[in-house]
Amino acid sequence: MAFWSRRMLPKAYRELFAPGERTLAWAARPEGSLVVATNLGLWVDRARIGWHEITKAVWDGSTLVVTVSEVVDDSADPVVVADSAHLKLVLIDPGHLPHQVRLRVTGSIVRSEEQPDGSRLVGRRMPGVDGVAWTRWTPTRR
């Protein structure tokens, strides 16, 4: 038995990845699906959420709660986003997944400034894209 062994992500999940996408960490959920962190985003229910689309992620020891943003007004400059779904992901043997999610979400933020109206101007790195994408996050949908 090897001293250092690495769990292999099932091929059915790896086949979903874009060229150059790499697995960082993964964990199973009680119903059998997987949550996978890659260099491009977080895979939940076989769909990828880009790191720049996650506004918040909280780990309580057994459940990872991920808050996803949605575009409210794409005609504005910068684009206006608000919190949408709160995904509650119970994880079995989470390993490094919560840590990787925290690193990637916080690492995507270049700058964040609270505005007088209570909104927040946020500059984020988007995986696979050069430069910074700016959004205006609103505390409630408008």
Coordinates of N, CA, C and O in Angstrom, one line a residue:
M1 N 0.8 -1.2 0.0 CA 0.0 0.0 0.0 C 0.9 1.2 0.0 O 1.8 1.4 0.8
A2 N 0.6 2.2 -0.8 CA 1.4 3.4 -1.0 C 1.1 4.3 0.2 O 0.0 4.4 0.7
F3 N 2.2 5.0 0.6 CA 2.0 5.9 1.7 C 1.1 7.1 1.3 O 0.3 7.6 2.1
W4 N 1.3 7.6 0.1 CA 0.6 8.7 -0.4 C -0.2 8.3 -1.6 O 0.3 8.0 -2.7
S5 N -1.5 8.1 -1.4 CA -2.4 7.7 -2.6 C -3.4 8.8 -2.9 O -3.8 9.5 -2.0
R6 N -3.8 8.9 -4.1 CA -4.7 10.0 -4.5 C -6.0 9.3 -5.1 O -5.9 8.4 -5.9
R7 N -7.1 9.8 -4.6 CA -8.4 9.3 -5.1 C -8.5 9.7 -6.6 O -8.3 10.9 -6.9
M8 N -9.0 8.9 -7.4 CA -9.2 9.2 -8.8 C -10.7 9.6 -9.0 O -11.6 8.8 -8.7
L9 N -10.9 10.7 -9.6 CA -12.3 11.1 -10.0 C -12.8 10.2 -11.0 O -12.1 9.9 -12.0
P10 N -14.1 9.7 -10.9 CA -14.6 8.8 -11.9 C -14.6 9.4 -13.3 O -14.8 10.6 -13.5
K11 N -14.4 8.6 -14.3 CA -14.2 9.0 -15.7 C -15.5 9.8 -16.2 O -15.4 10.7 -17.0
A12 N -16.7 9.4 -15.7 CA -17.9 10.0 -16.2 C -17.9 11.5 -15.8 O -18.5 12.3 -16.6
Y13 N -17.2 11.9 -14.8 CA -17.1 13.3 -14.4 C -16.0 14.0 -15.2 O -16.2 15.1 -15.7
R14 N -14.9 13.3 -15.4 CA -13.8 13.9 -16.1 C -14.1 14.2 -17.5 O -13.7 15.2 -18.1
E15 N -15.0 13.4 -18.1 CA -15.5 13.6 -19.5 C -16.3 14.9 -19.7 O -16.4 15.4 -20.8
L16 N -16.8 15.4 -18.6 CA -17.6 16.7 -18.7 C -16.7 17.9 -18.8 O -17.1 19.0 -19.2
F17 N -15.4 17.8 -18.4 CA -14.5 18.9 -18.3 C -14.1 19.5 -19.7 O -14.0 18.8 -20.7
A18 N -13.9 20.8 -19.7 CA -13.3 21.5 -20.8 C -11.9 21.1 -21.0 O -11.2 20.7 -20.0
P19 N -11.3 21.3 -22.2 CA -9.9 21.0 -22.4 C -9.1 21.9 -21.4 O -9.3 23.1 -21.3
G20 N -8.1 21.3 -20.8 CA -7.3 22.0 -19.8 C -7.9 22.2 -18.4 O -7.2 22.7 -17.5
E21 N -9.1 21.7 -18.2 CA -9.7 21.8 -16.9 C -9.1 20.7 -16.0 O -9.0 19.6 -16.4
R22 N -8.7 21.1 -14.8 CA -8.1 20.2 -13.9 C -8.9 20.0 -12.6 O -9.4 21.0 -12.0
T23 N -8.9 18.8 -12.0 CA -9.5 18.5 -10.8 C -8.6 19.0 -9.6 O -7.4 18.7 -9.6
L24 N -9.2 19.8 -8.7 CA -8.5 20.2 -7.5 C -8.9 19.4 -6.3 O -8.0 19.0 -5.5
A25 N -10.1 19.1 -6.1 CA -10.7 18.3 -5.0 C -12.1 17.9 -5.3 O -12.8 18.5 -6.2
W26 N -12.5 16.8 -4.7 CA -13.9 16.4 -4.9 C -14.4 15.7 -3.7 O -13.6 15.2 -2.8
A27 N -15.7 15.6 -3.5 CA -16.3 14.9 -2.4 C -17.7 14.4 -2.8 O -18.3 14.9 -3.7
A28 N -18.1 13.3 -2.2 CA -19.4 12.7 -2.5 C -20.5 13.3 -1.6 O -20.2 13.8 -0.5
R29 N -21.7 13.2 -2.1 CA -22.9 13.6 -1.4 C -23.6 12.4 -1.0 O -23.4 11.3 -1.6
P30 N -24.5 12.4 0.0 CA -25.1 11.2 0.5 C -25.9 10.5 -0.6 O -26.0 9.2 -0.5
E31 N -26.5 11.2 -1.5 CA -27.3 10.5 -2.6 C -26.5 9.9 -3.7 O -27.0 9.3 -4.6
G32 N -25.1 10.1 -3.6 CA -24.3 9.5 -4.6 C -23.6 10.4 -5.6 O -22.7 10.0 -6.3
S33 N -24.2 11.6 -5.8 CA -23.5 12.5 -6.7 C -22.3 13.1 -6.1 O -22.0 13.0 -4.9
L34 N -21.5 13.8 -7.0 CA -20.2 14.3 -6.5 C -20.2 15.8 -6.7 O -20.9 16.4 -7.5
V35 N -19.5 16.5 -5.8 CA -19.2 17.9 -5.9 C -17.7 18.0 -6.3 O -16.9 17.4 -5.5
V36 N -17.4 18.7 -7.4 CA -16.0 18.7 -7.8 C -15.5 20.1 -8.0 O -16.2 20.9 -8.7
A37 N -14.4 20.4 -7.4 CA -13.7 21.7 -7.6 C -12.6 21.6 -8.7 O -11.8 20.6 -8.6
T38 N -12.7 22.4 -9.7 CA -11.7 22.4 -10.8 C -11.1 23.8 -10.8 O -11.5 24.7 -10.2
N39 N -10.1 24.0 -11.7 CA -9.5 25.3 -11.9 C -10.5 26.3 -12.5 O -10.3 27.5 -12.4
L40 N -11.5 25.8 -13.1 CA -12.5 26.7 -13.8 C -13.8 26.9 -13.0 O -14.6 27.8 -13.3
G41 N -14.1 26.1 -12.0 CA -15.3 26.3 -11.2 C -15.7 25.1 -10.4 O -14.9 24.2 -10.2
L42 N -16.9 25.1 -9.8 CA -17.4 24.1 -8.9 C -18.5 23.3 -9.7 O -19.5 23.9 -10.1
W43 N -18.3 22.1 -9.8 CA -19.3 21.2 -10.5 C -20.3 20.7 -9.4 O -19.9 20.0 -8.4
V44 N -21.6 21.0 -9.6 CA -22.6 20.5 -8.7 C -23.7 19.9 -9.7 O -24.1 20.6 -10.6
D45 N -24.1 18.7 -9.4 CA -25.2 18.1 -10.3 C -24.8 18.1 -11.7 O -25.6 18.4 -12.6
R46 N -23.5 17.8 -12.0 CA -23.0 17.8 -13.4 C -23.0 19.1 -14.2 O -23.1 19.1 -15.4
A47 N -23.1 20.2 -13.4 CA -23.1 21.5 -14.1 C -22.1 22.3 -13.4 O -22.0 22.3 -12.1
R48 N -21.3 23.1 -14.2 CA -20.2 23.9 -13.6 C -20.7 25.3 -13.3 O -21.4 25.9 -14.1
I49 N -20.4 25.8 -12.1 CA -20.6 27.1 -11.6 C -19.2 27.8 -11.6 O -18.3 27.3 -10.9
G50 N -19.0 28.8 -12.4 CA -17.7 29.5 -12.4 C -17.4 30.2 -11.1 O -18.3 30.6 -10.4
W51 N -16.1 30.2 -10.7 CA -15.8 30.8 -9.4 C -16.2 32.2 -9.3 O -16.6 32.7 -8.3
H52 N -16.3 32.9 -10.4 CA -16.7 34.3 -10.4 C -18.2 34.5 -10.2 O -18.7 35.6 -9.9
E53 N -19.0 33.4 -10.3 CA -20.4 33.4 -10.1 C -20.8 33.0 -8.7 O -22.0 33.1 -8.3
I54 N -19.9 32.7 -7.8 CA -20.1 32.3 -6.4 C -19.8 33.6 -5.6 O -18.7 34.0 -5.5
T55 N -20.8 34.1 -4.9 CA -20.6 35.3 -4.1 C -20.2 34.9 -2.7 O -19.6 35.7 -2.0
K56 N -20.5 33.7 -2.2 CA -20.2 33.3 -0.8 C -20.2 31.8 -0.7 O -21.0 31.1 -1.4
A57 N -19.3 31.3 0.1 CA -19.3 29.9 0.4 C -19.0 29.7 1.9 O -18.0 30.3 2.4
V58 N -19.8 28.9 2.6 CA -19.6 28.7 4.0 C -19.6 27.2 4.3 O -20.4 26.5 3.9
W59 N -18.6 26.8 5.1 CA -18.4 25.4 5.5 C -18.7 25.3 7.0 O -18.1 26.0 7.8
D60 N -19.6 24.4 7.4 CA -19.9 24.3 8.8 C -19.4 22.9 9.4 O -19.8 22.6 10.5
G61 N -18.6 22.2 8.7 CA -18.1 20.9 9.2 C -18.8 19.7 8.5 O -18.2 18.6 8.5
S62 N -20.0 19.9 8.0 CA -20.6 18.8 7.3 C -21.3 19.3 6.0 O -21.6 18.5 5.1
T63 N -21.7 20.6 6.0 CA -22.4 21.1 4.9 C -21.7 22.4 4.3 O -21.3 23.2 5.0
L64 N -21.6 22.4 3.0 CA -21.0 23.5 2.3 C -22.2 24.3 1.7 O -23.0 23.7 0.9
V65 N -22.4 25.5 2.1 CA -23.5 26.4 1.6 C -22.8 27.4 0.6 O -22.0 28.2 1.0
V66 N -23.2 27.2 -0.7 CA -22.7 28.1 -1.7 C -23.8 29.0 -2.2 O -24.9 28.6 -2.6
T67 N -23.5 30.3 -2.2 CA -24.4 31.3 -2.7 C -24.0 31.7 -4.1 O -22.9 32.2 -4.3
V68 N -24.9 31.5 -5.1 CA -24.6 31.8 -6.5 C -25.3 33.1 -6.9 O -26.4 33.4 -6.4
S69 N -24.6 33.9 -7.7 CA -25.2 35.1 -8.2 C -25.9 34.9 -9.5 O -25.6 34.0 -10.2
E70 N -26.8 35.8 -9.8 CA -27.4 35.8 -11.1 C -27.5 37.2 -11.6 O -27.5 38.2 -10.9
V71 N -27.4 37.3 -12.9 CA -27.5 38.7 -13.6 C -28.9 39.2 -13.5 O -29.8 38.6 -13.8
V72 N -29.0 40.4 -12.9 CA -30.2 41.1 -12.8 C -30.4 42.1 -13.9 O -31.5 42.3 -14.4
D73 N -29.3 42.8 -14.3 CA -29.4 43.8 -15.4 C -28.1 43.7 -16.2 O -27.1 44.2 -15.8
D74 N -28.2 43.1 -17.4 CA -26.9 42.9 -18.2 C -26.8 44.1 -19.1 O -25.8 44.2 -19.9
S75 N -27.7 45.1 -19.2 CA -27.6 46.2 -20.0 C -26.8 47.3 -19.3 O -26.4 48.3 -19.9
A76 N -26.7 47.2 -18.0 CA -26.0 48.2 -17.2 C -24.5 48.0 -17.3 O -24.0 46.9 -17.7
D77 N -23.7 49.1 -17.0 CA -22.3 49.0 -17.0 C -21.8 49.6 -15.7 O -21.9 50.8 -15.5
P78 N -21.3 48.7 -14.8 CA -21.1 47.3 -15.0 C -22.4 46.5 -14.8 O -23.4 47.0 -14.3
V79 N -22.3 45.2 -15.2 CA -23.5 44.3 -15.1 C -23.9 44.3 -13.6 O -23.1 44.2 -12.7
V80 N -25.2 44.3 -13.4 CA -25.8 44.2 -12.0 C -26.1 42.7 -11.7 O -26.8 42.1 -12.5
V81 N -25.6 42.2 -10.5 CA -25.9 40.9 -10.1 C -26.5 40.9 -8.7 O -26.3 41.9 -8.0
A82 N -27.2 39.8 -8.3 CA -27.7 39.7 -7.0 C -27.6 38.2 -6.6 O -27.5 37.3 -7.5
D83 N -27.7 37.9 -5.3 CA -27.7 36.5 -4.9 C -28.9 35.8 -5.4 O -30.0 36.4 -5.4
S84 N -28.7 34.6 -5.8 CA -29.8 33.8 -6.3 C -30.0 32.6 -5.4 O -30.7 32.6 -4.4
A85 N -29.4 31.5 -5.8 CA -29.6 30.2 -5.1 C -28.6 30.1 -4.0 O -27.5 30.5 -4.1
H86 N -29.1 29.4 -2.9 CA -28.2 29.0 -1.8 C -28.2 27.5 -1.9 O -29.2 26.8 -1.5
L87 N -27.1 26.9 -2.4 CA -27.0 25.5 -2.5 C -26.4 24.9 -1.2 O -25.3 25.3 -0.8
K88 N -27.2 24.0 -0.6 CA -26.8 23.4 0.6 C -26.3 22.0 0.3 O -27.1 21.1 -0.1
L89 N -25.0 21.8 0.3 CA -24.3 20.6 -0.1 C -23.7 19.8 1.1 O -22.7 20.1 1.6
V90 N -24.5 18.8 1.5 CA -23.9 17.9 2.5 C -22.9 17.0 1.9 O -23.1 16.4 0.8
L91 N -21.7 16.9 2.5 CA -20.6 16.2 1.9 C -20.1 15.1 2.8 O -20.1 15.2 4.0
I92 N -19.8 13.9 2.2 CA -19.3 12.8 2.9 C -17.8 12.8 2.6 O -17.3 12.9 1.5
D93 N -17.0 12.7 3.7 CA -15.5 12.8 3.6 C -15.1 13.9 2.6 O -14.6 13.7 1.5
P94 N -15.2 15.2 3.1 CA -15.0 16.3 2.2 C -13.5 16.6 1.8 O -13.3 17.2 0.8
G95 N -12.6 16.0 2.6 CA -11.2 16.2 2.2 C -10.9 17.7 2.1 O -11.2 18.5 3.0
H96 N -10.2 18.0 1.0 CA -9.8 19.4 0.8 C -10.8 20.3 0.0 O -10.5 21.4 -0.3
L97 N -11.9 19.7 -0.3 CA -12.9 20.5 -1.1 C -13.3 21.8 -0.4 O -13.2 22.8 -1.1
P98 N -13.7 21.9 0.8 CA -14.1 23.2 1.4 C -12.9 24.2 1.3 O -13.2 25.4 1.0
H99 N -11.7 23.7 1.6 CA -10.6 24.6 1.5 C -10.3 25.2 0.1 O -10.1 26.4 -0.1
Q100 N -10.4 24.3 -0.9 CA -10.2 24.7 -2.3 C -11.3 25.7 -2.7 O -11.0 26.7 -3.4
V101 N -12.6 25.5 -2.3 CA -13.6 26.4 -2.6 C -13.4 27.8 -2.0 O -13.5 28.8 -2.7
R102 N -13.0 27.8 -0.8 CA -12.7 29.1 -0.1 C -11.5 29.8 -0.9 O -11.6 31.0 -1.2
L103 N -10.4 29.1 -1.2 CA -9.3 29.7 -1.9 C -9.7 30.2 -3.2 O -9.3 31.3 -3.6
R104 N -10.5 29.5 -4.0 CA -10.9 29.9 -5.3 C -11.9 31.0 -5.3 O -11.8 32.0 -6.2
V105 N -12.8 31.0 -4.4 CA -13.8 32.1 -4.4 C -13.2 33.4 -3.9 O -13.3 34.5 -4.6
T106 N -12.4 33.4 -2.8 CA -11.7 34.6 -2.4 C -10.6 35.0 -3.3 O -10.4 36.2 -3.5
G107 N -10.0 34.1 -4.0 CA -8.9 34.4 -4.9 C -9.4 35.0 -6.2 O -8.6 35.7 -6.9
S108 N -10.7 34.8 -6.5 CA -11.2 35.4 -7.7 C -11.5 36.9 -7.6 O -11.6 37.6 -8.5
I109 N -11.6 37.4 -6.3 CA -11.9 38.8 -6.1 C -10.6 39.6 -6.1 O -9.7 39.4 -5.3
V110 N -10.6 40.6 -7.0 CA -9.4 41.5 -7.1 C -9.7 42.7 -6.3 O -8.8 43.2 -5.6
R111 N -10.9 43.2 -6.3 CA -11.3 44.5 -5.6 C -12.7 44.4 -5.3 O -13.5 44.0 -6.1
S112 N -13.1 45.0 -4.1 CA -14.5 45.0 -3.7 C -14.7 46.3 -2.9 O -14.0 46.6 -1.9
E113 N -15.6 47.2 -3.4 CA -15.8 48.5 -2.8 C -17.3 48.7 -2.5 O -18.1 48.6 -3.4
E114 N -17.6 49.0 -1.2 CA -19.0 49.3 -0.9 C -19.4 50.6 -1.5 O -18.6 51.6 -1.4
Q115 N -20.6 50.7 -2.0 CA -21.1 52.0 -2.6 C -22.1 52.7 -1.7 O -22.7 52.0 -0.8
P116 N -22.3 54.0 -1.8 CA -23.2 54.7 -1.0 C -24.6 54.1 -1.0 O -25.3 54.2 0.1
D117 N -25.1 53.5 -2.1 CA -26.4 52.9 -2.1 C -26.6 51.5 -1.5 O -27.6 50.9 -1.6
G118 N -25.5 51.0 -0.9 CA -25.5 49.7 -0.3 C -25.1 48.6 -1.3 O -24.9 47.5 -0.8
S119 N -24.9 48.9 -2.5 CA -24.4 47.9 -3.5 C -22.9 47.8 -3.3 O -22.3 48.5 -2.5
R120 N -22.3 46.9 -4.0 CA -20.9 46.6 -3.9 C -20.3 46.5 -5.3 O -20.8 45.7 -6.1
L121 N -19.3 47.3 -5.7 CA -18.6 47.2 -6.9 C -17.5 46.1 -6.8 O -16.7 46.3 -5.9
V122 N -17.6 45.1 -7.6 CA -16.6 43.9 -7.4 C -15.9 43.6 -8.7 O -16.6 43.5 -9.8
G123 N -14.6 43.6 -8.6 CA -13.8 43.2 -9.8 C -13.3 41.8 -9.5 O -12.7 41.5 -8.5
R124 N -13.6 40.9 -10.5 CA -13.2 39.5 -10.3 C -12.5 38.9 -11.5 O -12.7 39.3 -12.6
R125 N -11.5 38.0 -11.2 CA -10.9 37.3 -12.3 C -11.8 36.2 -12.7 O -12.5 35.5 -11.9
M126 N -11.9 36.0 -14.0 CA -12.7 34.9 -14.5 C -11.8 33.8 -15.0 O -10.9 34.1 -15.8
P127 N -12.0 32.6 -14.6 CA -11.2 31.5 -15.1 C -11.1 31.4 -16.6 O -12.1 31.5 -17.3
G128 N -9.9 31.3 -17.1 CA -9.6 31.2 -18.5 C -9.8 32.5 -19.3 O -9.7 32.5 -20.5
V129 N -10.0 33.6 -18.7 CA -10.1 34.9 -19.3 C -9.1 35.9 -18.8 O -9.0 36.0 -17.6
D130 N -8.4 36.6 -19.7 CA -7.5 37.6 -19.2 C -8.3 38.9 -18.7 O -9.3 39.2 -19.3
G131 N -7.7 39.6 -17.7 CA -8.3 40.8 -17.3 C -9.3 40.6 -16.1 O -9.4 39.5 -15.5
V132 N -10.0 41.6 -15.8 CA -10.9 41.6 -14.6 C -12.3 42.0 -15.1 O -12.5 42.9 -16.0
A133 N -13.3 41.2 -14.6 CA -14.7 41.5 -15.0 C -15.4 42.2 -13.8 O -15.2 41.8 -12.6
W134 N -16.0 43.4 -14.1 CA -16.6 44.2 -13.0 C -18.1 44.0 -13.0 O -18.8 43.9 -14.0
T135 N -18.6 43.8 -11.8 CA -20.1 43.7 -11.6 C -20.5 44.6 -10.4 O -19.6 45.0 -9.6
R136 N -21.7 44.9 -10.4 CA -22.3 45.7 -9.2 C -23.2 44.7 -8.5 O -24.3 44.3 -9.1
W137 N -22.9 44.2 -7.3 CA -23.7 43.3 -6.6 C -24.7 44.1 -5.7 O -24.3 45.1 -5.1
T138 N -25.9 43.7 -5.8 CA -27.0 44.4 -5.0 C -27.4 43.4 -3.9 O -27.6 42.2 -4.2
P139 N -27.7 44.0 -2.7 CA -28.1 43.1 -1.6 C -29.5 42.4 -1.8 O -29.7 41.4 -1.3
T140 N -30.3 43.0 -2.6 CA -31.6 42.5 -3.0 C -31.8 42.6 -4.4 O -31.3 43.5 -5.1
R141 N -32.7 41.8 -5.0 CA -33.0 41.9 -6.4 C -33.7 43.2 -6.7 O -34.6 43.6 -5.9
R142 N -33.4 43.8 -7.8 CA -34.1 45.0 -8.2 C -34.9 44.8 -9.4 O -34.6 44.0 -10.2

